[in-house]
Amino acid sequence: NKIKVKLKKFIKQKKYDEAISLCKELIRLALEGLSYYHTYDRFFLGITVVLGFVGWTSYASLLIIKSHSNLTRGGSNKIKKPNHLLTCTFVAVGIAIAFFLLIQSCPWTYYVYCLLPVPIWHALLSEFPVIEDLVKSLLTFPPGQFIGSLLVFGLGLEILVLSFFYRYMLTAGLTAFAGWPFVTQLWTRAKSTSLSWTLFSLLLVVFPLMPVVGQKPDISVVMGAGLLVLLLSLFVVTSYIKRKDNLDGELFLYLLQILSIMLSMYTVYSTHSSLQRKQGLPFLNQTISWIILASSFILPLLSPTILFERLFSILLSLMSTYLLLSTGYEALFPLVLSCLMFIWIHMEQETLQQSGFSCKQKVNSIQFAYNIDITQYRKLYLDDIHRAFFLVFFLLTAFFGTGNIASINSFDLASVYCFVTVFSPFVMGTLMMWKILIPFVLVMCAFEAVQLTTQLSSKSLFLMVLVISDIMALHFFFLVQDYGSWLDIGTSISHYVIVMSMTIFLVFLNGLAQMLTTKKLTLCGKPKSHLF
């Protein structure tokens, strides 16, 4: 009121400069009051959210150590006795928090934020014998090695976080991956595999440095990618013919998939030429495109469930569809990524053998099987952390390799012109989403093979991925903005939501990858070829 009276007085006295200055001061005070009104509980709620994150991440880590590793020796075998004092203490804390919120007349969401950490920390502290045993085990490690491992893990997480803002951080990570064989002495054990790993890691480095997909369409690059797939498929099929005697059904299937690659190349080139001549999408091209898309879900299921044969069949089917949905250099991305994934499988088995584990089967003879004997699984070791980290990193590479798919600017309608040219949001959106999912599916199928070759259970590895994603989510929680442009605010929120939903997304991808790798369709009454 005093400011209003003073402002009217200045206006009456025609002191307009003073009135303007007073208005600016009033605006500043109003904005400060509005900010305080919306954020006066931020610090309190932030503490509760952080407590929940830290408690849950610690409990998940403890669950991994207790149930899936040999890091603790006695803690997991001890009979767990109920601690009534601890339970009563946390019940009292929960009642006190609820009473405090009731006095404050807080909304129901406050009860969720504030009470959720209570049972989490109760479950964590209930495992105190395991924590004590873990500390004793960690004290046996050399301090230099332990601190070095923590620094490497922390640096890796920072690279994952920064890759959401700067795509070239993936380049830094892939460059470090290229030197992995030389750091771990794999070079002396498997030189050709190590050289291949370094080569394809450095080839994949290029993609995060390229401009976002859709800015510069180039059909000639799509044709080049198709030719490379054809050359690779001919080389693989020729090696299969030399190695096997009875290949009638398999050879026909591979020839059919090679034919679909050739048809995809023809359709892309023909459609592009037709659209340039303003003649629209030919009906024949549209029909071929939809047939190739439908067959890409069926043909891999007809191939043998032997590891590399099934993975190669999946690659050919998905690449035939991806070529139809490509407009430029992104057509090369799943091919290079898949080659690196094939080598990753070999690298992980070499790493396992170097660590002193005996592999029961060679990679070329392992078969995907839906029902796997649980006795084949082994316990987790510290070296298995890098496998979970590699999975998260390769998924983020698939996410940001050809652009930021969290941004609407990374979607180009020209990528679906082989299927439809009339604007149809649902059909176009579905096709573009499948194009986005194809690199993720390739990574998850390779990860299924890594789990088989290293004899690890998916549950233990997914728990490690959950811990990594939770630590990243906590990082992004502090980076959420409520000021600046709408783009900055929306980007910060989308990053947080993406990392939070990563685990759910992985469950979906894992189910899809399991279906593609383990299911076997039979024609003409031929028996299934599963190996259980």
PDB file of N, CA and C in Angstrom, residues 114-156:
ATOM      1  N   CYS A 114       7.525 -37.764   1.970  1.00  0.00           N
ATOM      2  CA  CYS A 114       8.182 -37.788   3.275  1.00  0.00           C
ATOM      3  C   CYS A 114       8.170 -39.164   3.934  1.00  0.00           C
ATOM      4  N   LEU A 115       7.119 -39.955   3.684  1.00  0.00           N
ATOM      5  CA  LEU A 115       7.015 -41.255   4.355  1.00  0.00           C
ATOM      6  C   LEU A 115       7.677 -42.392   3.566  1.00  0.00           C
ATOM      7  N   LEU A 116       7.859 -42.202   2.264  1.00  0.00           N
ATOM      8  CA  LEU A 116       8.453 -43.271   1.457  1.00  0.00           C
ATOM      9  C   LEU A 116       9.874 -43.637   1.894  1.00  0.00           C
ATOM     10  N   PRO A 117      10.741 -42.665   2.245  1.00  0.00           N
ATOM     11  CA  PRO A 117      12.089 -43.056   2.690  1.00  0.00           C
ATOM     12  C   PRO A 117      12.115 -43.880   3.986  1.00  0.00           C
ATOM     13  N   VAL A 118      11.044 -43.802   4.798  1.00  0.00           N
ATOM     14  CA  VAL A 118      11.053 -44.483   6.099  1.00  0.00           C
ATOM     15  C   VAL A 118      11.162 -46.002   5.944  1.00  0.00           C
ATOM     16  N   PRO A 119      10.272 -46.675   5.184  1.00  0.00           N
ATOM     17  CA  PRO A 119      10.433 -48.137   5.032  1.00  0.00           C
ATOM     18  C   PRO A 119      11.681 -48.525   4.253  1.00  0.00           C
ATOM     19  N   ILE A 120      12.127 -47.653   3.335  1.00  0.00           N
ATOM     20  CA  ILE A 120      13.336 -47.972   2.562  1.00  0.00           C
ATOM     21  C   ILE A 120      14.551 -48.021   3.481  1.00  0.00           C
ATOM     22  N   TRP A 121      14.693 -46.994   4.334  1.00  0.00           N
ATOM     23  CA  TRP A 121      15.847 -46.969   5.234  1.00  0.00           C
ATOM     24  C   TRP A 121      15.733 -48.030   6.329  1.00  0.00           C
ATOM     25  N   HIS A 122      14.498 -48.388   6.698  1.00  0.00           N
ATOM     26  CA  HIS A 122      14.316 -49.476   7.658  1.00  0.00           C
ATOM     27  C   HIS A 122      14.808 -50.797   7.067  1.00  0.00           C
ATOM     28  N   ALA A 123      14.441 -51.046   5.789  1.00  0.00           N
ATOM     29  CA  ALA A 123      14.898 -52.270   5.128  1.00  0.00           C
ATOM     30  C   ALA A 123      16.410 -52.267   4.964  1.00  0.00           C
ATOM     31  N   LEU A 124      16.992 -51.082   4.693  1.00  0.00           N
ATOM     32  CA  LEU A 124      18.440 -50.991   4.518  1.00  0.00           C
ATOM     33  C   LEU A 124      19.184 -51.269   5.824  1.00  0.00           C
ATOM     34  N   LEU A 125      18.765 -50.616   6.905  1.00  0.00           N
ATOM     35  CA  LEU A 125      19.450 -50.791   8.193  1.00  0.00           C
ATOM     36  C   LEU A 125      19.174 -52.153   8.813  1.00  0.00           C
ATOM     37  N   SER A 126      18.112 -52.812   8.373  1.00  0.00           N
ATOM     38  CA  SER A 126      17.853 -54.169   8.862  1.00  0.00           C
ATOM     39  C   SER A 126      18.918 -55.150   8.378  1.00  0.00           C
ATOM     40  N   GLU A 127      19.599 -54.783   7.301  1.00  0.00           N
ATOM     41  CA  GLU A 127      20.659 -55.643   6.758  1.00  0.00           C
ATOM     42  C   GLU A 127      22.028 -55.224   7.287  1.00  0.00           C
ATOM     43  N   PHE A 128      22.085 -54.726   8.504  1.00  0.00           N
ATOM     44  CA  PHE A 128      23.350 -54.243   9.067  1.00  0.00           C
ATOM     45  C   PHE A 128      24.438 -55.315   9.094  1.00  0.00           C
ATOM     46  N   PRO A 129      24.128 -56.606   9.396  1.00  0.00           N
ATOM     47  CA  PRO A 129      25.187 -57.629   9.345  1.00  0.00           C
ATOM     48  C   PRO A 129      25.830 -57.749   7.968  1.00  0.00           C
ATOM     49  N   VAL A 130      25.021 -57.603   6.917  1.00  0.00           N
ATOM     50  CA  VAL A 130      25.567 -57.670   5.561  1.00  0.00           C
ATOM     51  C   VAL A 130      26.444 -56.458   5.284  1.00  0.00           C
ATOM     52  N   ILE A 131      25.995 -55.279   5.759  1.00  0.00           N
ATOM     53  CA  ILE A 131      26.796 -54.057   5.589  1.00  0.00           C
ATOM     54  C   ILE A 131      28.138 -54.207   6.298  1.00  0.00           C
ATOM     55  N   GLU A 132      28.088 -54.751   7.505  1.00  0.00           N
ATOM     56  CA  GLU A 132      29.318 -54.934   8.279  1.00  0.00           C
ATOM     57  C   GLU A 132      30.264 -55.901   7.575  1.00  0.00           C
ATOM     58  N   ASP A 133      29.702 -56.980   7.042  1.00  0.00           N
ATOM     59  CA  ASP A 133      30.523 -57.961   6.326  1.00  0.00           C
ATOM     60  C   ASP A 133      31.089 -57.360   5.039  1.00  0.00           C
ATOM     61  N   LEU A 134      30.302 -56.495   4.385  1.00  0.00           N
ATOM     62  CA  LEU A 134      30.754 -55.838   3.161  1.00  0.00           C
ATOM     63  C   LEU A 134      31.935 -54.916   3.444  1.00  0.00           C
ATOM     64  N   VAL A 135      31.831 -54.145   4.524  1.00  0.00           N
ATOM     65  CA  VAL A 135      32.920 -53.233   4.889  1.00  0.00           C
ATOM     66  C   VAL A 135      34.203 -54.012   5.147  1.00  0.00           C
ATOM     67  N   LYS A 136      34.087 -55.140   5.842  1.00  0.00           N
ATOM     68  CA  LYS A 136      35.270 -55.967   6.112  1.00  0.00           C
ATOM     69  C   LYS A 136      35.881 -56.486   4.812  1.00  0.00           C
ATOM     70  N   SER A 137      35.014 -56.857   3.853  1.00  0.00           N
ATOM     71  CA  SER A 137      35.525 -57.364   2.570  1.00  0.00           C
ATOM     72  C   SER A 137      36.213 -56.262   1.779  1.00  0.00           C
ATOM     73  N   LEU A 138      35.625 -55.047   1.817  1.00  0.00           N
ATOM     74  CA  LEU A 138      36.210 -53.938   1.066  1.00  0.00           C
ATOM     75  C   LEU A 138      37.555 -53.513   1.647  1.00  0.00           C
ATOM     76  N   LEU A 139      37.714 -53.680   2.953  1.00  0.00           N
ATOM     77  CA  LEU A 139      38.984 -53.301   3.587  1.00  0.00           C
ATOM     78  C   LEU A 139      40.134 -54.197   3.156  1.00  0.00           C
ATOM     79  N   THR A 140      39.804 -55.375   2.608  1.00  0.00           N
ATOM     80  CA  THR A 140      40.857 -56.281   2.142  1.00  0.00           C
ATOM     81  C   THR A 140      41.404 -55.871   0.781  1.00  0.00           C
ATOM     82  N   PHE A 141      40.663 -54.984   0.055  1.00  0.00           N
ATOM     83  CA  PHE A 141      41.133 -54.536  -1.254  1.00  0.00           C
ATOM     84  C   PHE A 141      42.273 -53.537  -1.078  1.00  0.00           C
ATOM     85  N   PRO A 142      43.239 -53.527  -2.002  1.00  0.00           N
ATOM     86  CA  PRO A 142      44.286 -52.492  -1.964  1.00  0.00           C
ATOM     87  C   PRO A 142      43.659 -51.104  -2.100  1.00  0.00           C
ATOM     88  N   PRO A 143      44.024 -50.150  -1.260  1.00  0.00           N
ATOM     89  CA  PRO A 143      43.400 -48.817  -1.307  1.00  0.00           C
ATOM     90  C   PRO A 143      43.515 -48.137  -2.663  1.00  0.00           C
ATOM     91  N   GLY A 144      44.661 -48.273  -3.310  1.00  0.00           N
ATOM     92  CA  GLY A 144      44.855 -47.641  -4.609  1.00  0.00           C
ATOM     93  C   GLY A 144      43.907 -48.197  -5.655  1.00  0.00           C
ATOM     94  N   GLN A 145      43.747 -49.531  -5.672  1.00  0.00           N
ATOM     95  CA  GLN A 145      42.851 -50.163  -6.630  1.00  0.00           C
ATOM     96  C   GLN A 145      41.400 -49.785  -6.360  1.00  0.00           C
ATOM     97  N   PHE A 146      41.023 -49.725  -5.082  1.00  0.00           N
ATOM     98  CA  PHE A 146      39.646 -49.398  -4.726  1.00  0.00           C
ATOM     99  C   PHE A 146      39.311 -47.955  -5.118  1.00  0.00           C
ATOM    100  N   ILE A 147      40.201 -47.022  -4.779  1.00  0.00           N
ATOM    101  CA  ILE A 147      39.959 -45.611  -5.118  1.00  0.00           C
ATOM    102  C   ILE A 147      39.983 -45.409  -6.631  1.00  0.00           C
ATOM    103  N   GLY A 148      40.906 -46.094  -7.309  1.00  0.00           N
ATOM    104  CA  GLY A 148      40.961 -45.994  -8.761  1.00  0.00           C
ATOM    105  C   GLY A 148      39.683 -46.498  -9.426  1.00  0.00           C
ATOM    106  N   SER A 149      39.141 -47.613  -8.908  1.00  0.00           N
ATOM    107  CA  SER A 149      37.891 -48.153  -9.462  1.00  0.00           C
ATOM    108  C   SER A 149      36.736 -47.180  -9.253  1.00  0.00           C
ATOM    109  N   LEU A 150      36.669 -46.568  -8.064  1.00  0.00           N
ATOM    110  CA  LEU A 150      35.619 -45.575  -7.800  1.00  0.00           C
ATOM    111  C   LEU A 150      35.733 -44.376  -8.732  1.00  0.00           C
ATOM    112  N   LEU A 151      36.967 -43.918  -8.974  1.00  0.00           N
ATOM    113  CA  LEU A 151      37.166 -42.768  -9.859  1.00  0.00           C
ATOM    114  C   LEU A 151      36.758 -43.095 -11.292  1.00  0.00           C
ATOM    115  N   VAL A 152      37.117 -44.286 -11.753  1.00  0.00           N
ATOM    116  CA  VAL A 152      36.748 -44.696 -13.118  1.00  0.00           C
ATOM    117  C   VAL A 152      35.236 -44.811 -13.240  1.00  0.00           C
ATOM    118  N   PHE A 153      34.587 -45.404 -12.216  1.00  0.00           N
ATOM    119  CA  PHE A 153      33.131 -45.544 -12.236  1.00  0.00           C
ATOM    120  C   PHE A 153      32.459 -44.170 -12.206  1.00  0.00           C
ATOM    121  N   GLY A 154      32.968 -43.264 -11.369  1.00  0.00           N
ATOM    122  CA  GLY A 154      32.398 -41.916 -11.305  1.00  0.00           C
ATOM    123  C   GLY A 154      32.582 -41.159 -12.604  1.00  0.00           C
ATOM    124  N   LEU A 155      33.759 -41.290 -13.228  1.00  0.00           N
ATOM    125  CA  LEU A 155      34.000 -40.633 -14.513  1.00  0.00           C
ATOM    126  C   LEU A 155      33.082 -41.183 -15.589  1.00  0.00           C
ATOM    127  N   GLY A 156      32.878 -42.499 -15.574  1.00  0.00           N
ATOM    128  CA  GLY A 156      31.963 -43.102 -16.542  1.00  0.00           C
ATOM    129  C   GLY A 156      30.538 -42.590 -16.385  1.00  0.00           C
TER     130      GLY A 156
END
